[in-house]
Amino acid sequence: MSKPPLLHLENLKKYFRVKEGWGKVRYIHAVESAPLDIEWGETLGLVGESGCGKTTLGRTILRLYQPSSGKIFFKGEDITQVNMLPYRRKMQIIFQDPSSSLNPRMTVGEIVGEALDIHKLASSRGERKERIEALLERVGLNSEQANRYPHEFSGGQQQRIGIARALAVEPEFIVCDEPVSALDVSIQSQIVNMLEDMQAELGLTYLFIAHDISVVRHISRRIAVMYLGCVVELAESYELYKNPLHPYTRSLLQAVPIPDPDLTRARKREILAGEIPSPMDSPPGCRFNTLCPQAKQQCAQAAPELREAAPGHRVACHLFSE
Ligand SMILES: Nc1ncnc2c1ncn2[C@@H]1O[C@H](COP(=O)(O)OP(=O)(O)OP(=O)(O)O)[C@@H](O)[C@H]1O
Ligand SMILES: [Mg+2]
């Protein structure tokens, strides 16, 4: 039997229950359709606009949110209902906002050491100290900084602390949830390069979340594009960039800034007019049909499935389903 993918999602859905006045309850369909596999050692980029469900998907995969339905398989094992403690070691997350993800009352050494303690990864105080120092050095910090508090560090350094904390437990899979969005452009590439080096050295697998395709383009082997809770396109990074099929992906790529102002203006005209519907009142059929310039009657009636349109290139769009 061939080896299962590192991660396999089966009909995974995450709805949030929200109370409205008069005892009325409604549901936000944050993750509706994400039939993804993540292969061992790859970086899968996940892109889409704010609110499309990227963080919810990342957190649901790690069971930080309990799925509403569907299944998560890690190395072929169904982890949807299991006690996650043994898996927490293998599956980690790096957060978007480093300052709010670090406990301000703990020193950097305590933050990194806590991960070691939870999983009993150091047998003596000496070993614990050595491991903390090695981890801080691994992420480009000074081991003498272990006694300092998070607020004494810059944003980029705080993100390095968050990475050291994730690395402490020797994970195999890391959800990188927009790990550089809050940082200066000059720092972003340093952190991205470090994550890439660590991946090569330690054989890590990443789900790398970003708003913008240009951030994940170079580091991802494949990219998944998400719109209103649904993965609408999935392809190898170069292929997606060169040959985007879904009208939504095409509009995202047109929104990538280009240095020539005339060209930017010309392209802007092609960008979609109108507001993205709320995930509480998603339109029936294809969720993109209300904004899609190429929508047909069928698009408002039935939701398209993510299907292979070319080898390794999948798209959820009726234009490609014939
Ligand atoms: N804990 C929660 N309770 C209720 N609704 C939530 C919760 N978390 C997220 N949502 C809603 O689910 C939808 C998806 O949110 P999510 O944070 O996953 O989007 P995102 O793609 O990560 O956005 P961003 O790019 O801004 O980080 C949004 O409509 C959001 O308001
Ligand atoms: Mg998010």
mmCIF file of C-alpha atoms and ligand atoms in Angstrom:
data_model
loop_
_atom_site.group_PDB
_atom_site.id
_atom_site.type_symbol
_atom_site.label_atom_id
_atom_site.label_comp_id
_atom_site.label_asym_id
_atom_site.label_seq_id
_atom_site.Cartn_x
_atom_site.Cartn_y
_atom_site.Cartn_z
ATOM 1 C CA MET A 1 0.000 0.000 0.000
ATOM 2 C CA SER A 2 1.308 3.475 -0.798
ATOM 3 C CA LYS A 3 2.061 5.860 2.039
ATOM 4 C CA PRO A 4 -0.933 8.074 2.930
ATOM 5 C CA PRO A 5 -0.479 11.847 2.648
ATOM 6 C CA LEU A 6 0.691 13.563 5.831
ATOM 7 C CA LEU A 7 -2.701 15.202 6.109
ATOM 8 C CA HIS A 8 -5.979 14.334 4.465
ATOM 9 C CA LEU A 9 -9.248 16.225 4.909
ATOM 10 C CA GLU A 10 -12.553 14.544 4.231
ATOM 11 C CA ASN A 11 -15.697 16.705 3.977
ATOM 12 C CA LEU A 12 -14.302 18.911 6.728
ATOM 13 C CA LYS A 13 -16.644 21.724 7.758
ATOM 14 C CA LYS A 14 -16.536 24.337 10.477
ATOM 15 C CA TYR A 15 -19.572 26.422 11.329
ATOM 16 C CA PHE A 16 -19.699 28.991 14.102
ATOM 17 C CA ARG A 17 -22.956 29.403 15.952
ATOM 18 C CA VAL A 18 -23.866 33.024 16.564
ATOM 19 C CA LYS A 19 -26.776 34.265 18.605
ATOM 20 C CA GLU A 20 -28.878 37.073 17.266
ATOM 21 C CA GLY A 21 -31.672 38.918 19.112
ATOM 22 C CA TRP A 22 -34.971 37.211 20.022
ATOM 23 C CA GLY A 23 -33.304 33.861 20.655
ATOM 24 C CA LYS A 24 -32.473 33.483 16.981
ATOM 25 C CA VAL A 25 -29.375 31.411 16.171
ATOM 26 C CA ARG A 26 -27.484 31.591 12.902
ATOM 27 C CA TYR A 27 -24.401 29.868 11.576
ATOM 28 C CA ILE A 28 -21.312 31.289 9.948
ATOM 29 C CA HIS A 29 -20.164 28.777 7.350
ATOM 30 C CA ALA A 30 -16.470 29.519 7.829
ATOM 31 C CA VAL A 31 -15.156 26.296 6.237
ATOM 32 C CA GLU A 32 -17.552 24.672 3.787
ATOM 33 C CA SER A 33 -15.429 22.763 1.303
ATOM 34 C CA ALA A 34 -11.701 22.100 1.606
ATOM 35 C CA PRO A 35 -10.953 18.674 0.131
ATOM 36 C CA LEU A 36 -7.195 18.945 0.596
ATOM 37 C CA ASP A 37 -4.291 16.555 0.983
ATOM 38 C CA ILE A 38 -0.948 17.835 2.223
ATOM 39 C CA GLU A 39 2.020 15.747 1.136
ATOM 40 C CA TRP A 40 5.025 14.928 3.343
ATOM 41 C CA GLY A 41 7.628 17.688 3.279
ATOM 42 C CA GLU A 42 5.730 20.086 1.035
ATOM 43 C CA THR A 43 4.617 23.649 1.576
ATOM 44 C CA LEU A 44 1.001 24.116 0.628
ATOM 45 C CA GLY A 45 0.143 27.795 0.299
ATOM 46 C CA LEU A 46 -3.400 28.848 1.262
ATOM 47 C CA VAL A 47 -4.527 32.228 -0.020
ATOM 48 C CA GLY A 48 -7.715 34.251 -0.055
ATOM 49 C CA GLU A 49 -9.128 37.525 1.175
ATOM 50 C CA SER A 50 -9.784 38.446 4.781
ATOM 51 C CA GLY A 51 -12.629 36.437 6.315
ATOM 52 C CA CYS A 52 -12.605 33.626 3.733
ATOM 53 C CA GLY A 53 -11.823 31.039 6.426
ATOM 54 C CA LYS A 54 -8.049 30.472 6.216
ATOM 55 C CA THR A 55 -7.358 30.731 9.947
ATOM 56 C CA THR A 56 -10.464 28.697 10.760
ATOM 57 C CA LEU A 57 -9.299 25.944 8.415
ATOM 58 C CA GLY A 58 -5.770 25.968 9.892
ATOM 59 C CA ARG A 59 -7.074 25.840 13.451
ATOM 60 C CA THR A 60 -9.669 23.186 12.686
ATOM 61 C CA ILE A 61 -6.986 20.962 11.137
ATOM 62 C CA LEU A 62 -5.063 21.230 14.431
ATOM 63 C CA ARG A 63 -8.280 20.637 16.388
ATOM 64 C CA LEU A 64 -7.910 23.998 18.112
ATOM 65 C CA TYR A 65 -11.474 24.260 16.831
ATOM 66 C CA GLN A 66 -13.571 21.136 16.865
ATOM 67 C CA PRO A 67 -14.851 20.371 13.331
ATOM 68 C CA SER A 68 -18.618 20.671 12.793
ATOM 69 C CA SER A 69 -18.474 17.631 10.535
ATOM 70 C CA GLY A 70 -16.064 15.645 8.393
ATOM 71 C CA LYS A 71 -12.759 14.028 9.213
ATOM 72 C CA ILE A 72 -9.075 14.864 9.584
ATOM 73 C CA PHE A 73 -6.474 12.182 8.911
ATOM 74 C CA PHE A 74 -2.870 12.679 10.041
ATOM 75 C CA LYS A 75 -0.471 10.082 8.584
ATOM 76 C CA GLY A 76 -3.493 7.941 7.742
ATOM 77 C CA GLU A 77 -4.928 8.052 11.293
ATOM 78 C CA ASP A 78 -8.312 9.601 11.936
ATOM 79 C CA ILE A 79 -7.656 12.305 14.554
ATOM 80 C CA THR A 80 -11.089 13.956 14.450
ATOM 81 C CA GLN A 81 -12.168 12.748 17.879
ATOM 82 C CA VAL A 82 -8.951 11.629 19.591
ATOM 83 C CA ASN A 83 -7.190 13.178 22.587
ATOM 84 C CA MET A 84 -4.837 15.619 20.854
ATOM 85 C CA LEU A 85 -2.044 15.770 23.434
ATOM 86 C CA PRO A 86 0.259 13.272 21.667
ATOM 87 C CA TYR A 87 -0.466 14.955 18.311
ATOM 88 C CA ARG A 88 0.116 18.498 19.589
ATOM 89 C CA ARG A 89 3.800 17.673 19.540
ATOM 90 C CA LYS A 90 3.683 16.757 15.890
ATOM 91 C CA MET A 91 1.354 19.548 14.752
ATOM 92 C CA GLN A 92 2.162 23.142 15.640
ATOM 93 C CA ILE A 93 1.086 26.660 14.692
ATOM 94 C CA ILE A 94 2.849 29.968 14.213
ATOM 95 C CA PHE A 95 0.485 32.894 14.676
ATOM 96 C CA GLN A 96 -0.052 36.026 12.640
ATOM 97 C CA ASP A 97 0.430 38.522 15.436
ATOM 98 C CA PRO A 98 3.556 37.603 17.389
ATOM 99 C CA SER A 99 3.020 40.131 20.202
ATOM 100 C CA SER A 100 -0.419 38.857 21.205
ATOM 101 C CA SER A 101 0.562 35.209 20.871
ATOM 102 C CA LEU A 102 3.279 35.433 23.553
ATOM 103 C CA ASN A 103 2.398 35.622 27.254
ATOM 104 C CA PRO A 104 3.714 39.040 28.380
ATOM 105 C CA ARG A 105 4.323 37.788 31.934
ATOM 106 C CA MET A 106 6.617 34.953 30.929
ATOM 107 C CA THR A 107 10.253 35.270 29.962
ATOM 108 C CA VAL A 108 11.323 34.003 26.582
ATOM 109 C CA GLY A 109 13.035 31.060 28.275
ATOM 110 C CA GLU A 110 9.805 30.197 30.113
ATOM 111 C CA ILE A 111 7.754 30.457 26.915
ATOM 112 C CA VAL A 112 9.994 28.059 25.021
ATOM 113 C CA GLY A 113 10.580 25.882 28.103
ATOM 114 C CA GLU A 114 6.844 25.475 28.738
ATOM 115 C CA ALA A 115 6.490 23.561 25.461
ATOM 116 C CA LEU A 116 9.317 21.249 26.553
ATOM 117 C CA ASP A 117 7.665 20.724 29.957
ATOM 118 C CA ILE A 118 4.194 19.897 28.612
ATOM 119 C CA HIS A 119 5.644 17.101 26.520
ATOM 120 C CA LYS A 120 8.358 16.112 29.046
ATOM 121 C CA LEU A 121 11.123 16.637 26.518
ATOM 122 C CA ALA A 122 13.959 17.487 28.902
ATOM 123 C CA SER A 123 15.057 15.045 31.591
ATOM 124 C CA SER A 124 17.058 17.505 33.701
ATOM 125 C CA ARG A 125 17.266 21.237 34.366
ATOM 126 C CA GLY A 126 20.603 21.337 32.592
ATOM 127 C CA GLU A 127 19.231 19.661 29.491
ATOM 128 C CA ARG A 128 16.211 21.951 29.519
ATOM 129 C CA LYS A 129 18.434 25.055 29.661
ATOM 130 C CA GLU A 130 20.664 23.752 26.891
ATOM 131 C CA ARG A 131 17.710 23.009 24.651
ATOM 132 C CA ILE A 132 16.179 26.447 25.195
ATOM 133 C CA GLU A 133 19.480 28.114 24.341
ATOM 134 C CA ALA A 134 19.954 25.979 21.233
ATOM 135 C CA LEU A 135 16.416 26.785 20.070
ATOM 136 C CA LEU A 136 16.896 30.528 20.551
ATOM 137 C CA GLU A 137 20.130 30.382 18.609
ATOM 138 C CA ARG A 138 18.469 28.306 15.897
ATOM 139 C CA VAL A 139 15.994 31.129 15.270
ATOM 140 C CA GLY A 140 18.686 33.798 15.235
ATOM 141 C CA LEU A 141 18.328 35.087 18.821
ATOM 142 C CA ASN A 142 20.967 35.290 21.470
ATOM 143 C CA SER A 143 20.810 32.599 24.161
ATOM 144 C CA GLU A 144 21.460 35.287 26.793
ATOM 145 C CA GLN A 145 18.101 36.818 25.893
ATOM 146 C CA ALA A 146 16.247 33.920 27.547
ATOM 147 C CA ASN A 147 15.598 35.975 30.688
ATOM 148 C CA ARG A 148 13.979 38.874 28.885
ATOM 149 C CA TYR A 149 10.263 39.484 28.349
ATOM 150 C CA PRO A 150 8.481 39.588 24.959
ATOM 151 C CA HIS A 151 7.911 43.376 25.027
ATOM 152 C CA GLU A 152 11.671 43.900 25.008
ATOM 153 C CA PHE A 153 11.857 42.490 21.473
ATOM 154 C CA SER A 154 10.990 43.862 18.029
ATOM 155 C CA GLY A 155 8.120 42.340 16.013
ATOM 156 C CA GLY A 156 10.503 40.252 13.929
ATOM 157 C CA GLN A 157 12.276 38.975 17.048
ATOM 158 C CA GLN A 158 8.939 38.179 18.693
ATOM 159 C CA GLN A 159 8.009 36.091 15.679
ATOM 160 C CA ARG A 160 11.357 34.291 16.050
ATOM 161 C CA ILE A 161 10.362 33.479 19.653
ATOM 162 C CA GLY A 162 7.026 32.111 18.387
ATOM 163 C CA ILE A 163 8.923 29.950 15.907
ATOM 164 C CA ALA A 164 11.304 28.685 18.624
ATOM 165 C CA ARG A 165 8.274 27.744 20.737
ATOM 166 C CA ALA A 166 6.754 25.800 17.808
ATOM 167 C CA LEU A 167 10.092 24.100 17.051
ATOM 168 C CA ALA A 168 10.735 23.116 20.682
ATOM 169 C CA VAL A 169 8.540 20.024 20.453
ATOM 170 C CA GLU A 170 10.148 18.805 17.209
ATOM 171 C CA PRO A 171 6.987 19.007 15.114
ATOM 172 C CA GLU A 172 6.450 17.452 11.708
ATOM 173 C CA PHE A 173 3.706 19.767 10.504
ATOM 174 C CA ILE A 174 3.325 23.506 11.107
ATOM 175 C CA VAL A 175 0.425 25.783 10.213
ATOM 176 C CA CYS A 176 2.095 29.107 9.474
ATOM 177 C CA ASP A 177 -0.846 31.519 9.805
ATOM 178 C CA GLU A 178 0.300 34.672 8.030
ATOM 179 C CA PRO A 179 3.550 34.607 10.014
ATOM 180 C CA VAL A 180 4.988 37.666 8.296
ATOM 181 C CA SER A 181 1.935 39.850 7.572
ATOM 182 C CA ALA A 182 2.415 41.964 10.694
ATOM 183 C CA LEU A 183 6.126 42.562 10.033
ATOM 184 C CA ASP A 184 8.087 45.172 8.080
ATOM 185 C CA VAL A 185 8.722 44.189 4.493
ATOM 186 C CA SER A 186 12.477 44.189 5.166
ATOM 187 C CA ILE A 187 12.054 41.590 7.925
ATOM 188 C CA GLN A 188 9.521 39.436 6.072
ATOM 189 C CA SER A 189 12.006 37.773 3.748
ATOM 190 C CA GLN A 190 14.403 37.005 6.640
ATOM 191 C CA ILE A 191 11.670 35.105 8.461
ATOM 192 C CA VAL A 192 10.442 33.361 5.311
ATOM 193 C CA ASN A 193 14.009 32.315 4.444
ATOM 194 C CA MET A 194 14.506 30.980 7.948
ATOM 195 C CA LEU A 195 11.299 28.944 7.735
ATOM 196 C CA GLU A 196 12.494 27.532 4.406
ATOM 197 C CA ASP A 197 15.921 26.616 5.835
ATOM 198 C CA MET A 198 14.283 24.912 8.799
ATOM 199 C CA GLN A 199 12.045 22.960 6.468
ATOM 200 C CA ALA A 200 15.007 21.681 4.460
ATOM 201 C CA GLU A 201 16.964 20.837 7.606
ATOM 202 C CA LEU A 202 14.190 19.197 9.604
ATOM 203 C CA GLY A 203 11.938 17.817 6.859
ATOM 204 C CA LEU A 204 8.956 19.900 8.025
ATOM 205 C CA THR A 205 5.634 20.177 6.207
ATOM 206 C CA TYR A 206 3.904 23.562 6.133
ATOM 207 C CA LEU A 207 0.449 24.903 5.507
ATOM 208 C CA PHE A 208 1.412 28.485 4.762
ATOM 209 C CA ILE A 209 -1.448 30.977 4.958
ATOM 210 C CA ALA A 210 -1.338 34.403 3.306
ATOM 211 C CA HIS A 211 -3.682 37.049 1.916
ATOM 212 C CA ASP A 212 -1.616 37.504 -1.122
ATOM 213 C CA ILE A 213 -0.412 34.992 -3.683
ATOM 214 C CA SER A 214 2.872 36.855 -4.127
ATOM 215 C CA VAL A 215 3.901 36.053 -0.516
ATOM 216 C CA VAL A 216 3.492 32.287 -0.888
ATOM 217 C CA ARG A 217 4.327 31.939 -4.554
ATOM 218 C CA HIS A 218 8.028 31.265 -4.142
ATOM 219 C CA ILE A 219 7.921 29.068 -1.095
ATOM 220 C CA SER A 220 4.914 26.888 -1.916
ATOM 221 C CA ARG A 221 5.034 23.784 -4.029
ATOM 222 C CA ARG A 222 1.283 24.050 -4.489
ATOM 223 C CA ILE A 223 -1.232 26.783 -3.753
ATOM 224 C CA ALA A 224 -4.893 26.480 -2.726
ATOM 225 C CA VAL A 225 -7.163 29.480 -3.273
ATOM 226 C CA MET A 226 -10.062 29.939 -0.879
ATOM 227 C CA TYR A 227 -13.243 31.976 -1.312
ATOM 228 C CA LEU A 228 -16.029 32.171 1.302
ATOM 229 C CA GLY A 229 -15.097 28.906 3.004
ATOM 230 C CA CYS A 230 -14.462 26.941 -0.184
ATOM 231 C CA VAL A 231 -11.204 25.955 -1.860
ATOM 232 C CA VAL A 232 -11.912 27.032 -5.445
ATOM 233 C CA GLU A 233 -8.595 26.193 -7.089
ATOM 234 C CA LEU A 234 -5.525 24.082 -6.327
ATOM 235 C CA ALA A 235 -2.446 23.779 -8.482
ATOM 236 C CA GLU A 236 1.322 23.832 -8.471
ATOM 237 C CA SER A 237 2.521 27.302 -7.655
ATOM 238 C CA TYR A 238 4.001 28.127 -11.069
ATOM 239 C CA GLU A 239 1.015 26.662 -12.905
ATOM 240 C CA LEU A 240 -1.445 28.669 -10.801
ATOM 241 C CA TYR A 241 0.427 31.865 -11.488
ATOM 242 C CA LYS A 242 0.861 31.190 -15.192
ATOM 243 C CA ASN A 243 -2.509 29.677 -15.909
ATOM 244 C CA PRO A 244 -5.153 30.633 -13.310
ATOM 245 C CA LEU A 245 -8.504 29.090 -14.244
ATOM 246 C CA HIS A 246 -11.042 30.167 -11.643
ATOM 247 C CA PRO A 247 -12.438 33.683 -12.257
ATOM 248 C CA TYR A 248 -11.797 34.444 -8.574
ATOM 249 C CA THR A 249 -8.135 33.427 -8.783
ATOM 250 C CA ARG A 250 -7.792 35.553 -11.874
ATOM 251 C CA SER A 251 -9.210 38.551 -10.019
ATOM 252 C CA LEU A 252 -6.807 37.915 -7.101
ATOM 253 C CA LEU A 253 -3.850 37.859 -9.449
ATOM 254 C CA GLN A 254 -5.008 41.061 -11.091
ATOM 255 C CA ALA A 255 -5.042 42.687 -7.678
ATOM 256 C CA VAL A 256 -1.317 41.990 -7.192
ATOM 257 C CA PRO A 257 0.350 45.426 -7.460
ATOM 258 C CA ILE A 258 2.434 46.052 -10.533
ATOM 259 C CA PRO A 259 4.935 48.895 -10.813
ATOM 260 C CA ASP A 260 3.474 50.505 -13.963
ATOM 261 C CA PRO A 261 0.600 52.888 -12.963
ATOM 262 C CA ASP A 262 -1.065 52.804 -16.421
ATOM 263 C CA LEU A 263 -1.098 49.042 -16.394
ATOM 264 C CA THR A 264 -2.421 49.037 -12.827
ATOM 265 C CA ARG A 265 -5.294 51.319 -13.872
ATOM 266 C CA ALA A 266 -6.088 49.173 -16.883
ATOM 267 C CA ARG A 267 -6.084 46.038 -14.782
ATOM 268 C CA LYS A 268 -8.176 47.639 -12.031
ATOM 269 C CA ARG A 269 -11.060 47.889 -14.476
ATOM 270 C CA GLU A 270 -11.137 44.128 -14.709
ATOM 271 C CA ILE A 271 -11.273 43.697 -10.958
ATOM 272 C CA LEU A 272 -14.642 42.674 -9.692
ATOM 273 C CA ALA A 273 -17.206 45.184 -8.659
ATOM 274 C CA GLY A 274 -19.393 44.461 -5.668
ATOM 275 C CA GLU A 275 -19.089 43.168 -2.157
ATOM 276 C CA ILE A 276 -18.203 39.667 -1.078
ATOM 277 C CA PRO A 277 -21.334 38.156 0.512
ATOM 278 C CA SER A 278 -21.286 37.314 4.217
ATOM 279 C CA PRO A 279 -20.416 33.728 5.182
ATOM 280 C CA MET A 280 -23.735 33.767 7.065
ATOM 281 C CA ASP A 281 -25.734 34.408 3.900
ATOM 282 C CA SER A 282 -23.686 32.701 1.240
ATOM 283 C CA PRO A 283 -25.465 32.550 -2.082
ATOM 284 C CA PRO A 284 -26.746 29.159 -3.233
ATOM 285 C CA GLY A 285 -24.853 27.336 -5.958
ATOM 286 C CA CYS A 286 -21.301 28.509 -6.538
ATOM 287 C CA ARG A 287 -20.512 30.987 -3.783
ATOM 288 C CA PHE A 288 -18.730 33.193 -6.273
ATOM 289 C CA ASN A 289 -21.642 33.476 -8.713
ATOM 290 C CA THR A 290 -22.837 36.887 -7.479
ATOM 291 C CA LEU A 291 -19.511 38.490 -8.397
ATOM 292 C CA CYS A 292 -18.435 36.301 -11.277
ATOM 293 C CA PRO A 293 -18.308 38.042 -14.644
ATOM 294 C CA GLN A 294 -18.799 34.705 -16.399
ATOM 295 C CA ALA A 295 -21.622 33.271 -14.266
ATOM 296 C CA LYS A 296 -24.197 31.144 -16.066
ATOM 297 C CA GLN A 297 -27.656 30.160 -14.869
ATOM 298 C CA GLN A 298 -26.329 26.838 -13.557
ATOM 299 C CA CYS A 299 -23.849 28.656 -11.276
ATOM 300 C CA ALA A 300 -26.624 29.980 -9.027
ATOM 301 C CA GLN A 301 -28.161 26.514 -8.710
ATOM 302 C CA ALA A 302 -25.470 23.938 -7.987
ATOM 303 C CA ALA A 303 -22.144 24.210 -6.124
ATOM 304 C CA PRO A 304 -19.305 23.038 -8.366
ATOM 305 C CA GLU A 305 -16.918 20.392 -7.031
ATOM 306 C CA LEU A 306 -13.138 20.731 -7.024
ATOM 307 C CA ARG A 307 -12.266 18.716 -10.152
ATOM 308 C CA GLU A 308 -9.130 18.132 -12.157
ATOM 309 C CA ALA A 309 -9.118 20.441 -15.198
ATOM 310 C CA ALA A 310 -5.515 19.633 -16.218
ATOM 311 C CA PRO A 311 -3.028 17.205 -14.656
ATOM 312 C CA GLY A 312 -2.481 18.287 -11.034
ATOM 313 C CA HIS A 313 -4.639 21.383 -11.521
ATOM 314 C CA ARG A 314 -8.036 21.317 -9.833
ATOM 315 C CA VAL A 315 -10.757 23.938 -10.013
ATOM 316 C CA ALA A 316 -14.281 24.243 -8.632
ATOM 317 C CA CYS A 317 -16.047 26.053 -11.439
ATOM 318 C CA HIS A 318 -18.857 25.075 -13.824
ATOM 319 C CA LEU A 319 -16.969 26.683 -16.712
ATOM 320 C CA PHE A 320 -14.516 23.783 -16.491
ATOM 321 C CA SER A 321 -16.832 20.965 -15.535
ATOM 322 C CA GLU A 322 -18.027 19.968 -18.995
HETATM 323 N N1 LIG B 1 -14.384 32.165 16.913
HETATM 324 C C1 LIG B 1 -15.247 32.604 15.994
HETATM 325 N N2 LIG B 1 -16.562 32.776 16.269
HETATM 326 C C2 LIG B 1 -17.432 33.213 15.347
HETATM 327 N N3 LIG B 1 -17.075 33.504 14.074
HETATM 328 C C3 LIG B 1 -15.787 33.356 13.736
HETATM 329 C C4 LIG B 1 -14.788 32.909 14.662
HETATM 330 N N4 LIG B 1 -13.586 32.870 14.034
HETATM 331 C C5 LIG B 1 -13.818 33.266 12.792
HETATM 332 N N5 LIG B 1 -15.134 33.569 12.586
HETATM 333 C C6 LIG B 1 -15.765 34.007 11.320
HETATM 334 O O1 LIG B 1 -15.465 33.020 10.345
HETATM 335 C C7 LIG B 1 -15.132 33.616 9.092
HETATM 336 C C8 LIG B 1 -13.732 33.192 8.685
HETATM 337 O O2 LIG B 1 -12.781 33.820 9.558
HETATM 338 P P1 LIG B 1 -11.222 33.526 9.522
HETATM 339 O O3 LIG B 1 -10.603 34.223 10.656
HETATM 340 O O4 LIG B 1 -11.015 32.072 9.409
HETATM 341 O O5 LIG B 1 -10.809 34.212 8.146
HETATM 342 P P2 LIG B 1 -9.354 34.479 7.539
HETATM 343 O O6 LIG B 1 -9.409 34.042 6.119
HETATM 344 O O7 LIG B 1 -8.319 33.881 8.412
HETATM 345 O O8 LIG B 1 -9.266 36.067 7.576
HETATM 346 P P3 LIG B 1 -7.954 37.007 7.805
HETATM 347 O O9 LIG B 1 -7.239 37.005 6.489
HETATM 348 O O10 LIG B 1 -8.566 38.341 8.107
HETATM 349 O O11 LIG B 1 -7.148 36.448 8.928
HETATM 350 C C9 LIG B 1 -15.284 35.113 9.281
HETATM 351 O O12 LIG B 1 -16.587 35.487 8.858
HETATM 352 C C10 LIG B 1 -15.153 35.293 10.779
HETATM 353 O O13 LIG B 1 -15.883 36.420 11.197
HETATM 354 MG MG MG B 2 -6.706 34.669 9.476
#
